[in-house]
Amino acid sequence: MTRHSLNRMTPYMFIAPAALVMILALFYPIAYMVWGSFRDWDPSQSLSETEFVGLANYIKLLGDAAFHESFRVTLVFAFTVVSVEMVLGVGLALLLDRNIRGMSVLRTLFILPMMIAPVVVGLVWRYMFHATYGTFNRFLESIGLPRVDWLGQNPLLSVIIADTWQWTPFIFILSLAALQSLPRSALEAARIDGATAWQQIWFIKLPLMMPVLIVTMLLRLIDAFKVLEVILVLTGGGPGLSTEILALRIARTAREFRELGEAAAMSNYLLMLLMLLTLGMFAFTRWQDARAQRLRPAAEEEE
Amino acid sequence: MPEIRLERLVKRYGDVEVLHGIDLQLADNEFTVLVGPSGCGKSTTLRMIAGLEDVSEGEIWVDGRPVSHLEPKDRDLAMVFQDYALYPHMNVAQNISFALRLARRSRAEIDAKVREVAEMVGLTDFLHRKPGALSGGQRQRVATARALAKDSAIFLFDEPLSNLDAKLRGQMRAELALMSQSVQKNMIYVTHDQIEAMTLADRIVVMHGGYIQQQGTPRDLFERPVNKFVAGFLGMPPMNFLAGDIEVVGDDVFVAGAAFRIRLSDARAAAARKHSSRAVTLGIRPSDLKYDPDAEAGSALKLNVEVSEYVGAQSVLLCRCGPERATVELSSETPMALGATLTFAVNPDRVHLFNRGTEVAL
């Protein structure tokens, strides 16, 4: 081998270890899961002993009422938390985008929930939601209102509140960063043009933040579809199937019902949904870049 | 059209005072240019008039009404920003009509206004473009059109041409001059470029270090600068400054330096006699130095040419005059060698004298 071709190999040699780890840690399990989803697979069997059943697992899931319910709960949960978090996060960012003494401390406090391990969040909220000893009910009692059976009667609402508490800061910090990178002078121009504070938000700030907000929303949506720990600790998916999101359903199918093939097929449905969202996100950013690229030469030619 | 008056305007950022009591009266329909080096407080003054900066002390009066507590939108003014400050997500027509739409004018009125100002600045073909798809000059035009569409009584410009290249800047400067003649508004224009100031202004206000140095017509300031800063700031190439001492010999008054001795005209001599200290700085504009090998010694400078900058019909010569430096202009056709010593006649009526300590004109 000549020195030249060796030199050309150098970059590949450097990425080889990383590529190997990727193949072992990512592609192998996914391929294993996809392969398993076409088989009737009990956890006591090794994969090679199992029977190939084609798309039977997928087809069975399409008619499975429990899976439908779980899918519905996941959709309701994901879209509700993301909507609420977007409104709260962006709203907070708009409120806190100013220079007041102590603002940096306040901002740090706001993002604390995000840094707490989800399991801990689940335990903390479980205590606070507790029907008799919980913070919320004690508070309601102290001001003379009736107790609410949070986790028993309003389980989905409860997990939505907990998730909103934990993840609003994520949207808050990204929105704040977007706000602070807006062109200052355009906002000043709007003030001179006669825009009130609301009109500045509505006509200038929000439209200019929109690219960041869309990507933030998609990221959060992808995350919300995969939620597990907080709900597992808070409700365990119950009562009944009321908070059994897909991740929980998959875990139960695999461990309680011992249907590994079906669980794998369910995972693949979720994976497809997330791929779709991710592709949507990439398509959006690509479209943005392409538009910026297209506009630039047009302007330079006329100079 | 309103009369604007700034009364002892002070601006502080924390403990740092950047404007030290600005007093200024701007008459009707006047094109006022605030000019000075960066950090002189000119943009801060403009932004305080606009309401984008708080007034630390003092008051801004518009037609006898104090406005410093008002929001920008309640001050009836339009502004063109240095970076144009266009709304990137709106097309040109939407940018221009934003203020009108906020004011809930009728659709027909807005359309008519947009067409009118777009016509004025030559943007009719670009109304549906977004700012990202416009060149620098076009963006500048959109910013101007947006301000024009507002029909405000006061028109503020914050270095509107400094982001353009030299050629375009000259062209836009001429367009602005033309526009200011046809639009009857009170215009306040901030720039660091003394050529823009000289060509556009009815009145120039020279600022330096948070103080107004001098105000008046461009000709006033050019011919009778009150101090060395104003003298050196206006005019291109800048004025030459040479250290000298006043010598009274009978009826004649001379300024003598290391390598020159110049007899003053009667008017200048009278001022120099009254001056208490002998130490002065002599100021002579390059345009008041004429190449003349036969000039008599009492009204001539002998300059040793170090560098010649050919700029076409004229060359700019950077010379040595004893220990100091001086700049002169010379027709490029005049035969001249680097290192040669040339004699330049001084116009004695056009020399300036400054107190060397205080730098105030005598």
XYZ file of C-alpha atoms in Angstrom:
665
model
C 0.000 0.000 0.000
C 1.420 3.381 -0.927
C 1.948 6.145 1.559
C -0.665 8.182 -0.305
C -3.475 5.682 0.046
C -2.511 5.131 3.679
C -2.881 8.830 4.249
C -6.306 8.721 2.718
C -7.292 5.928 5.082
C -6.315 7.954 8.160
C -9.653 9.684 8.780
C -11.515 6.374 8.541
C -9.184 4.815 11.048
C -9.918 7.608 13.448
C -13.677 7.192 13.227
C -13.542 3.390 13.228
C -13.804 2.954 17.030
C -16.791 5.303 17.213
C -18.416 3.581 14.262
C -17.912 0.210 15.926
C -19.570 1.395 19.126
C -22.470 2.806 17.098
C -22.961 -0.487 15.292
C -22.837 -2.552 18.476
C -24.834 -0.227 20.685
C -27.413 1.161 18.267
C -27.845 -0.695 15.020
C -27.503 -4.196 16.435
C -30.284 -3.804 19.049
C -32.576 -2.099 16.571
C -32.000 -4.794 13.984
C -32.551 -7.419 16.694
C -35.819 -5.745 17.672
C -37.050 -5.477 14.106
C -36.193 -9.104 13.493
C -37.898 -10.116 16.745
C -41.059 -8.257 15.829
C -41.677 -10.763 13.002
C -41.549 -13.731 15.379
C -43.708 -15.371 18.009
C -41.259 -14.951 20.821
C -41.500 -15.951 24.450
C -38.821 -14.645 26.824
C -37.810 -18.213 27.709
C -36.790 -18.888 24.103
C -33.708 -17.691 22.325
C -34.534 -15.838 19.134
C -33.343 -18.657 16.850
C -35.841 -21.115 18.413
C -38.815 -18.883 17.684
C -41.318 -19.215 14.890
C -41.456 -16.713 12.064
C -44.944 -15.213 11.876
C -44.511 -12.402 9.336
C -46.578 -9.338 10.053
C -48.904 -11.179 12.458
C -47.758 -9.152 15.487
C -48.348 -5.859 13.690
C -51.750 -6.913 12.417
C -52.796 -8.183 15.812
C -51.896 -4.835 17.378
C -54.054 -2.964 14.867
C -57.095 -4.731 16.308
C -55.983 -4.655 19.960
C -58.225 -2.371 22.030
C -55.659 -2.056 24.847
C -53.013 -0.950 22.361
C -55.465 1.554 20.865
C -56.192 2.946 24.297
C -52.517 3.149 25.129
C -51.807 4.885 21.834
C -54.641 7.335 22.460
C -53.393 8.097 25.991
C -49.905 8.700 24.619
C -51.201 11.090 21.956
C -53.379 12.981 24.426
C -50.537 13.164 26.924
C -47.895 14.259 24.397
C -49.963 16.910 22.645
C -51.422 18.288 25.861
C -48.119 18.615 27.704
C -46.338 20.072 24.700
C -49.124 22.621 24.094
C -49.269 23.662 27.742
C -45.486 23.748 28.060
C -45.129 25.817 24.896
C -47.609 28.411 26.111
C -46.108 28.590 29.606
C -42.464 28.405 28.482
C -42.776 31.053 25.792
C -44.904 33.215 28.074
C -42.332 33.054 30.865
C -39.539 33.816 28.430
C -41.409 36.890 27.185
C -41.916 38.016 30.772
C -38.354 37.438 31.901
C -36.594 38.817 28.834
C -35.465 41.986 30.558
C -32.648 43.286 32.661
C -33.754 43.365 36.268
C -31.453 42.940 39.227
C -31.239 39.282 40.230
C -32.681 38.081 36.935
C -29.867 35.591 36.338
C -30.585 33.932 39.705
C -34.278 33.777 38.841
C -33.524 32.220 35.471
C -31.330 29.579 37.085
C -34.108 28.754 39.562
C -36.546 28.359 36.707
C -34.503 25.673 35.002
C -33.883 23.613 38.147
C -36.788 21.166 37.590
C -35.192 20.027 34.367
C -32.057 18.969 36.194
C -33.810 16.620 38.622
C -33.845 12.914 37.778
C -37.310 11.911 36.451
C -37.674 9.158 39.050
C -37.155 11.703 41.811
C -39.677 14.004 40.165
C -42.149 11.148 40.118
C -41.611 10.399 43.823
C -41.880 14.062 44.830
C -45.107 14.572 42.920
C -46.510 11.291 44.136
C -46.111 12.586 47.651
C -47.583 15.957 46.809
C -50.564 14.361 45.069
C -51.227 11.976 47.991
C -54.938 11.940 48.838
C -54.564 12.602 52.579
C -50.983 13.698 53.312
C -50.285 15.387 49.979
C -49.312 19.024 49.792
C -52.112 19.898 47.401
C -54.932 18.425 49.397
C -53.648 19.859 52.664
C -53.536 23.227 50.970
C -57.056 22.823 49.571
C -58.313 21.837 53.011
C -56.607 24.771 54.685
C -58.489 27.201 52.460
C -61.734 25.345 52.956
C -62.023 23.549 49.629
C -62.816 19.836 49.261
C -59.996 17.389 48.681
C -59.277 16.110 45.201
C -58.374 12.490 44.595
C -55.558 13.428 42.233
C -54.057 10.089 41.249
C -57.287 8.117 41.669
C -59.824 10.271 39.870
C -57.693 12.585 37.747
C -54.644 10.472 36.924
C -53.964 11.837 33.428
C -54.326 15.421 34.642
C -51.919 14.684 37.478
C -49.196 13.265 35.266
C -49.676 16.146 32.839
C -49.145 18.628 35.686
C -45.987 16.855 36.820
C -44.545 16.658 33.314
C -45.385 20.299 32.651
C -43.585 21.269 35.831
C -40.494 19.392 34.774
C -40.266 20.311 31.103
C -41.593 23.857 30.795
C -38.078 25.105 31.677
C -36.688 23.406 28.574
C -38.948 25.469 26.362
C -38.336 28.496 28.555
C -34.555 28.527 28.135
C -34.686 27.882 24.402
C -37.320 30.608 23.919
C -35.314 32.996 26.041
C -32.210 32.329 23.965
C -34.249 32.921 20.808
C -35.663 36.146 22.227
C -32.297 37.476 23.207
C -30.875 36.874 19.776
C -33.657 38.827 18.066
C -32.454 41.982 16.312
C -32.755 44.723 18.952
C -33.160 47.467 16.412
C -36.157 45.803 14.732
C -37.923 45.887 18.094
C -36.956 49.517 18.562
C -38.291 50.270 15.104
C -41.556 48.614 16.105
C -41.762 50.789 19.217
C -41.310 53.873 17.082
C -43.809 52.576 14.528
C -46.388 52.604 17.307
C -46.556 48.961 18.423
C -47.775 48.335 21.960
C -46.063 45.670 24.071
C -48.650 43.093 22.934
C -48.338 44.104 19.303
C -44.552 43.791 19.522
C -44.965 40.256 20.831
C -47.612 39.292 18.323
C -46.276 40.920 15.155
C -42.514 40.931 15.714
C -41.223 38.687 18.492
C -43.303 35.547 17.939
C -42.932 35.469 14.131
C -39.179 35.941 14.444
C -38.912 33.240 17.127
C -41.018 30.816 15.113
C -38.186 28.741 13.573
C -36.713 28.077 17.014
C -40.154 27.430 18.493
C -41.013 24.861 15.841
C -37.802 22.909 16.376
C -38.232 23.152 20.148
C -41.777 21.857 19.864
C -40.754 18.895 17.718
C -37.921 18.020 20.106
C -40.310 18.140 23.042
C -42.921 16.103 21.171
C -40.394 13.382 20.388
C -39.447 13.314 24.049
C -43.040 13.312 25.263
C -43.859 10.212 23.195
C -41.106 8.330 24.984
C -42.040 9.420 28.507
C -41.825 6.621 31.077
C -40.218 7.204 34.480
C -42.453 9.901 35.948
C -45.644 8.064 35.024
C -44.242 4.719 36.107
C -43.517 6.107 39.567
C -46.650 8.262 39.839
C -49.400 5.899 38.656
C -47.767 2.812 37.187
C -50.096 3.306 34.227
C -53.296 3.080 36.237
C -55.892 3.265 37.453
C -56.940 0.798 34.762
C -55.340 1.855 31.520
C -55.941 5.574 32.140
C -52.268 6.597 32.126
C -50.749 3.592 30.399
C -48.605 5.337 27.827
C -46.949 3.294 25.085
C -43.609 2.879 26.839
C -45.386 1.304 29.797
C -47.572 -0.856 27.588
C -44.467 -2.148 25.824
C -42.775 -2.959 29.112
C -45.865 -4.790 30.375
C -46.361 -6.707 27.151
C -42.799 -7.913 27.320
C -42.638 -8.783 30.993
C -46.159 -9.550 32.221
C -47.691 -10.957 29.035
C -44.394 -12.532 27.901
C -45.040 -11.459 24.291
C -41.637 -10.214 23.198
C -42.551 -10.226 19.496
C -45.617 -8.147 20.089
C -43.682 -5.741 22.314
C -41.063 -5.372 19.600
C -43.751 -4.640 17.030
C -45.225 -2.008 19.351
C -41.798 -0.441 19.774
C -41.493 -0.306 16.030
C -44.782 1.522 15.670
C -43.507 4.071 18.185
C -40.166 4.223 16.411
C -41.903 4.933 13.097
C -43.901 7.743 14.661
C -40.781 9.297 16.154
C -38.878 8.898 12.878
C -41.679 10.765 11.179
C -41.400 13.627 13.686
C -37.615 13.691 13.404
C -37.789 13.716 9.633
C -40.304 16.534 9.892
C -37.846 18.474 12.008
C -34.964 17.900 9.623
C -37.132 18.750 6.648
C -38.104 21.993 8.337
C -34.518 23.078 9.078
C -33.386 22.010 5.590
C -36.200 24.046 4.098
C -35.143 27.058 6.140
C -31.506 26.797 5.109
C -32.470 26.300 1.488
C -34.657 29.378 1.564
C -31.868 31.486 3.065
C -29.454 30.133 0.435
C -31.839 30.925 -2.386
C -32.426 34.496 -1.260
C -28.798 35.487 -0.789
C -27.483 35.234 -4.374
C -30.566 37.039 -5.670
C -29.729 40.023 -3.501
C -26.044 40.064 -4.366
C -26.618 40.045 -8.099
C -28.631 43.227 -8.014
C -26.088 45.125 -5.970
C -43.712 71.220 12.102
C -42.506 71.201 15.667
C -39.737 73.052 17.334
C -37.517 70.752 19.384
C -35.581 71.991 22.343
C -33.151 69.987 24.453
C -32.642 71.422 27.896
C -29.586 70.434 29.951
C -29.911 66.852 28.785
C -27.815 64.450 30.851
C -27.327 60.719 30.308
C -25.739 58.414 32.827
C -25.078 54.711 32.608
C -24.616 53.752 36.252
C -21.978 56.125 37.576
C -20.657 57.032 34.159
C -21.972 60.260 32.731
C -21.798 60.206 28.948
C -23.753 63.377 28.153
C -23.053 66.439 30.257
C -25.982 68.782 29.861
C -26.841 69.205 26.205
C -28.664 72.441 25.310
C -29.906 72.597 21.769
C -32.713 74.276 19.890
C -33.815 72.883 16.544
C -35.937 75.137 14.381
C -38.751 74.275 11.991
C -37.985 72.263 8.877
C -34.333 72.295 9.651
C -31.946 69.558 8.643
C -29.747 69.238 11.702
C -26.720 66.968 11.679
C -25.147 65.762 14.903
C -21.586 64.852 14.076
C -18.621 63.692 16.081
C -16.241 60.782 16.583
C -17.606 57.530 17.999
C -18.434 57.754 21.681
C -19.153 61.466 21.545
C -22.785 61.012 22.604
C -24.460 61.887 19.320
C -26.338 58.593 18.941
C -27.317 58.665 22.612
C -28.751 62.150 22.133
C -30.752 60.981 19.125
C -31.996 57.880 20.916
C -33.110 60.020 23.841
C -35.082 62.226 21.471
C -36.608 59.064 19.999
C -37.461 57.739 23.453
C -35.332 54.619 23.112
C -33.057 55.757 25.949
C -34.236 57.178 29.256
C -33.353 60.763 30.060
C -31.250 60.863 33.246
C -31.678 64.581 33.774
C -33.029 67.535 31.835
C -35.977 67.676 29.469
C -36.865 67.391 25.814
C -39.461 69.906 24.665
C -41.453 69.539 21.463
C -43.516 72.625 20.704
C -43.298 73.637 24.347
C -44.497 70.248 25.590
C -42.202 68.044 27.689
C -41.921 64.607 26.071
C -39.147 62.801 27.922
C -41.629 60.644 29.841
C -43.511 59.585 26.683
C -43.154 56.254 24.906
C -41.534 56.426 21.456
C -44.882 55.737 19.812
C -46.430 58.803 21.435
C -43.765 61.213 20.206
C -44.844 61.409 16.562
C -41.490 60.599 15.027
C -39.994 58.289 12.440
C -36.500 56.859 12.499
C -34.028 55.264 10.104
C -31.557 52.941 11.837
C -27.949 52.231 11.012
C -28.638 48.530 10.401
C -32.015 49.479 8.821
C -33.923 47.461 11.459
C -36.280 46.004 8.870
C -38.757 43.344 9.949
C -37.188 40.254 8.350
C -40.431 38.264 8.188
C -42.387 40.949 6.332
C -42.045 41.870 2.682
C -41.192 45.395 1.594
C -44.822 46.544 1.368
C -45.587 45.138 4.824
C -42.488 46.764 6.256
C -43.457 50.125 4.861
C -47.077 49.859 5.958
C -46.498 48.436 9.454
C -47.037 51.728 11.277
C -50.103 52.524 9.174
C -51.598 49.115 9.819
C -51.046 49.529 13.550
C -52.808 52.880 13.310
C -55.746 51.073 11.633
C -55.820 53.200 8.530
C -58.078 52.071 5.716
C -56.778 49.529 3.206
C -57.094 52.012 0.341
C -55.205 54.701 2.184
C -52.418 52.278 3.109
C -52.073 51.007 -0.452
C -51.904 54.522 -1.813
C -49.280 55.554 0.733
C -47.126 52.491 0.115
C -47.204 53.115 -3.625
C -46.385 56.791 -3.132
C -43.302 56.305 -0.955
C -42.128 53.246 -2.895
C -42.218 55.451 -5.981
C -40.247 58.149 -4.176
C -37.384 55.851 -3.240
C -37.554 53.638 -6.327
C -38.783 50.408 -4.763
C -41.946 49.838 -6.785
C -40.639 46.602 -8.326
C -39.583 45.116 -5.010
C -42.724 45.463 -2.898
C -43.164 41.694 -2.548
C -39.558 40.878 -1.678
C -38.452 40.059 1.839
C -35.540 42.116 3.207
C -33.279 39.039 3.002
C -33.591 39.168 -0.775
C -32.582 42.817 -1.072
C -29.174 44.430 -1.481
C -27.764 46.848 1.081
C -28.811 49.919 -0.870
C -32.328 48.585 -1.355
C -32.650 47.823 2.338
C -31.573 51.350 3.118
C -34.307 52.587 0.779
C -36.904 50.417 2.503
C -35.875 51.878 5.855
C -36.233 55.392 4.483
C -39.558 54.563 2.836
C -40.886 53.072 6.052
C -40.016 56.264 7.902
C -41.519 58.442 5.163
C -44.776 56.497 5.152
C -45.383 57.411 8.768
C -45.879 61.098 7.974
C -44.361 62.119 11.288
C -43.270 65.648 11.962
C -39.835 64.590 13.185
C -37.506 62.454 11.145
C -34.518 60.847 12.843
C -31.550 59.219 11.088
C -29.004 57.188 13.026
C -25.953 56.793 10.747
C -28.175 55.576 7.912
C -25.421 55.307 5.330
C -22.504 53.893 7.279
C -23.211 50.266 6.351
C -22.974 50.994 2.620
C -19.874 50.893 0.440
C -18.293 54.197 -0.540
C -19.820 54.539 -4.003
C -23.339 53.666 -2.899
C -22.976 55.948 0.096
C -22.273 58.911 -2.184
C -25.297 58.058 -4.307
C -27.635 57.614 -1.349
C -26.323 60.838 0.169
C -27.392 62.717 -2.924
C -30.805 61.010 -2.844
C -31.251 61.962 0.794
C -30.331 65.569 0.043
C -32.920 65.592 -2.733
C -35.548 64.042 -0.516
C -34.932 66.478 2.318
C -35.665 69.338 -0.051
C -39.037 67.926 -1.071
C -40.165 66.707 2.365
C -40.957 69.408 4.859
C -39.937 67.818 8.120
C -37.754 68.451 11.052
C -34.811 66.158 10.379
C -32.130 65.148 12.822
C -29.291 63.161 11.371
C -26.458 61.493 13.254
C -23.207 60.630 11.532
C -19.489 60.350 12.184
C -18.769 61.275 8.565
C -17.969 64.966 8.267
C -18.646 64.925 4.521
C -22.232 63.770 5.103
C -22.553 66.453 7.736
C -21.210 69.221 5.504
C -23.251 68.234 2.440
C -26.606 67.525 4.066
C -26.899 69.908 6.981
C -28.668 73.220 7.339
C -27.077 73.231 10.725
C -24.217 71.156 12.062
C -23.828 70.331 15.715
C -20.325 69.064 16.451
C -20.140 66.889 19.560
C -17.141 65.555 21.407
C -16.784 63.875 24.786
C -20.446 64.339 25.690
C -20.429 68.100 25.061
C -21.583 70.203 22.161
C -18.454 71.820 20.781
C -20.065 74.172 18.287
C -23.192 74.534 16.199
C -24.005 76.580 13.144
C -24.169 76.407 9.364
C -21.549 74.257 7.637
C -19.877 77.443 6.388
C -19.788 78.993 9.873
C -18.122 75.968 11.329
C -15.706 75.557 8.470
C -14.590 79.168 8.451
C -14.833 80.067 12.113
C -14.269 76.990 14.256
C -14.365 77.870 17.947
C -11.734 75.372 18.957
C -9.043 73.085 17.674
C -11.293 70.008 17.798
C -13.937 71.469 15.484
C -11.238 72.878 13.208
C -9.573 69.494 12.883
C -12.789 67.486 12.579
C -14.352 69.310 9.632
C -12.592 69.521 6.299
C -10.711 66.969 4.214
C -7.720 66.679 4.278
C -7.828 67.909 7.869
C -6.390 71.207 9.040
C -2.660 71.410 9.768
C -1.676 72.373 13.284
C 1.728 73.876 14.014
C 2.971 75.019 17.418
C 4.208 78.612 17.495
C 4.753 81.694 19.633
C 3.374 85.175 19.131
C 6.016 87.816 18.506
C 5.131 91.488 18.406
C 7.590 93.544 16.388
C 6.445 97.156 16.191
C 3.167 97.190 14.290
C 3.577 93.672 13.016
C 2.522 90.504 14.773
C 4.173 87.229 13.839
C 3.606 83.624 14.728
C 6.958 81.896 14.824
C 7.495 78.180 15.082
C 10.405 75.817 14.752
C 10.540 76.180 10.973
C 8.316 79.113 10.050
C 7.565 82.721 10.854
C 4.320 84.147 9.476
C 3.024 87.698 9.642
C -0.639 87.847 10.730
C -3.318 89.890 8.992
C -4.605 92.930 10.885
C -7.729 91.196 12.135
C -5.805 88.170 13.399
C -3.077 90.416 14.816
C -5.633 92.287 16.916
C -6.892 89.029 18.394
C -3.366 87.815 19.008
C -2.360 91.038 20.833
C -5.251 90.593 23.258
C -4.196 87.058 24.007
C -2.485 86.742 27.359
C -0.182 83.833 26.662
C 2.308 83.717 23.801
C 1.979 79.992 23.165
C -0.458 79.291 20.341
C -1.296 76.632 17.817
C -1.415 77.827 14.243
C -4.079 76.161 12.106
C -3.921 76.235 8.316
C -6.179 74.229 6.023
C -4.404 72.445 3.139
C -6.696 74.379 0.791
C -5.234 77.660 2.092
C -1.698 76.657 1.155
C -0.791 77.426 -2.469
C 2.355 76.201 -4.132
C 4.332 79.333 -4.939
C 8.162 79.220 -5.217
C 8.291 83.035 -5.138
C 6.208 83.584 -1.975
C 7.770 86.091 0.411
C 9.189 84.712 3.620
C 6.648 86.338 5.982
C 3.721 84.473 4.435
C 5.136 81.141 3.380
C 5.794 77.673 4.705
C 8.759 75.654 3.547
C 7.738 72.019 3.491
C 9.835 68.935 2.933
C 7.867 66.338 0.978
C 7.906 62.878 2.575
C 5.000 61.039 0.945
C 2.968 61.861 -2.131
C -0.506 60.342 -2.466
C -1.684 60.510 -6.041
C -5.486 60.828 -6.116
C -5.999 62.066 -9.689
C -5.836 65.708 -10.652
C -4.550 66.528 -7.173
C -1.894 64.851 -5.120
C -1.918 64.979 -1.355
C 1.575 65.625 -0.015
C 2.490 64.615 3.507
C 5.316 66.921 4.475
C 7.633 67.764 7.297
C 7.726 71.275 8.654
C 10.601 71.264 11.100
C 9.692 68.712 13.794
C 6.010 68.710 12.823
C 3.974 67.322 9.955
C 1.733 69.138 7.500
C -0.515 68.098 4.636
C -0.882 70.072 1.420
C -2.577 69.557 -1.901
C -0.739 70.049 -5.143
C -1.749 69.751 -8.772
C -0.420 66.403 -9.943
C 1.145 68.089 -12.956
C 3.559 70.131 -10.852
C 7.009 68.524 -11.134
C 8.116 67.483 -7.677
C 10.505 64.970 -6.138
C 10.193 63.231 -2.821
C 12.575 64.811 -0.330
C 12.415 68.166 -2.079
C 11.636 71.302 -0.105
C 8.767 73.291 -1.594
C 7.504 76.760 -0.708
C 3.792 77.277 -0.116
C 2.138 80.686 0.205
C -0.119 81.073 3.234
C -3.345 83.041 2.898
C -2.968 85.239 6.020
C -6.714 85.937 6.247
C -7.490 82.244 6.537
C -5.117 81.125 9.249
C -6.561 80.094 12.604
C -5.018 80.658 15.997
C -5.749 78.538 19.049
C -4.641 78.859 22.642
C -2.157 76.012 22.952
C -3.308 75.131 26.472
C -7.098 75.371 26.199
C -7.289 74.797 22.414
C -9.921 77.543 22.187
C -9.783 79.788 19.111
C -8.404 83.312 19.689
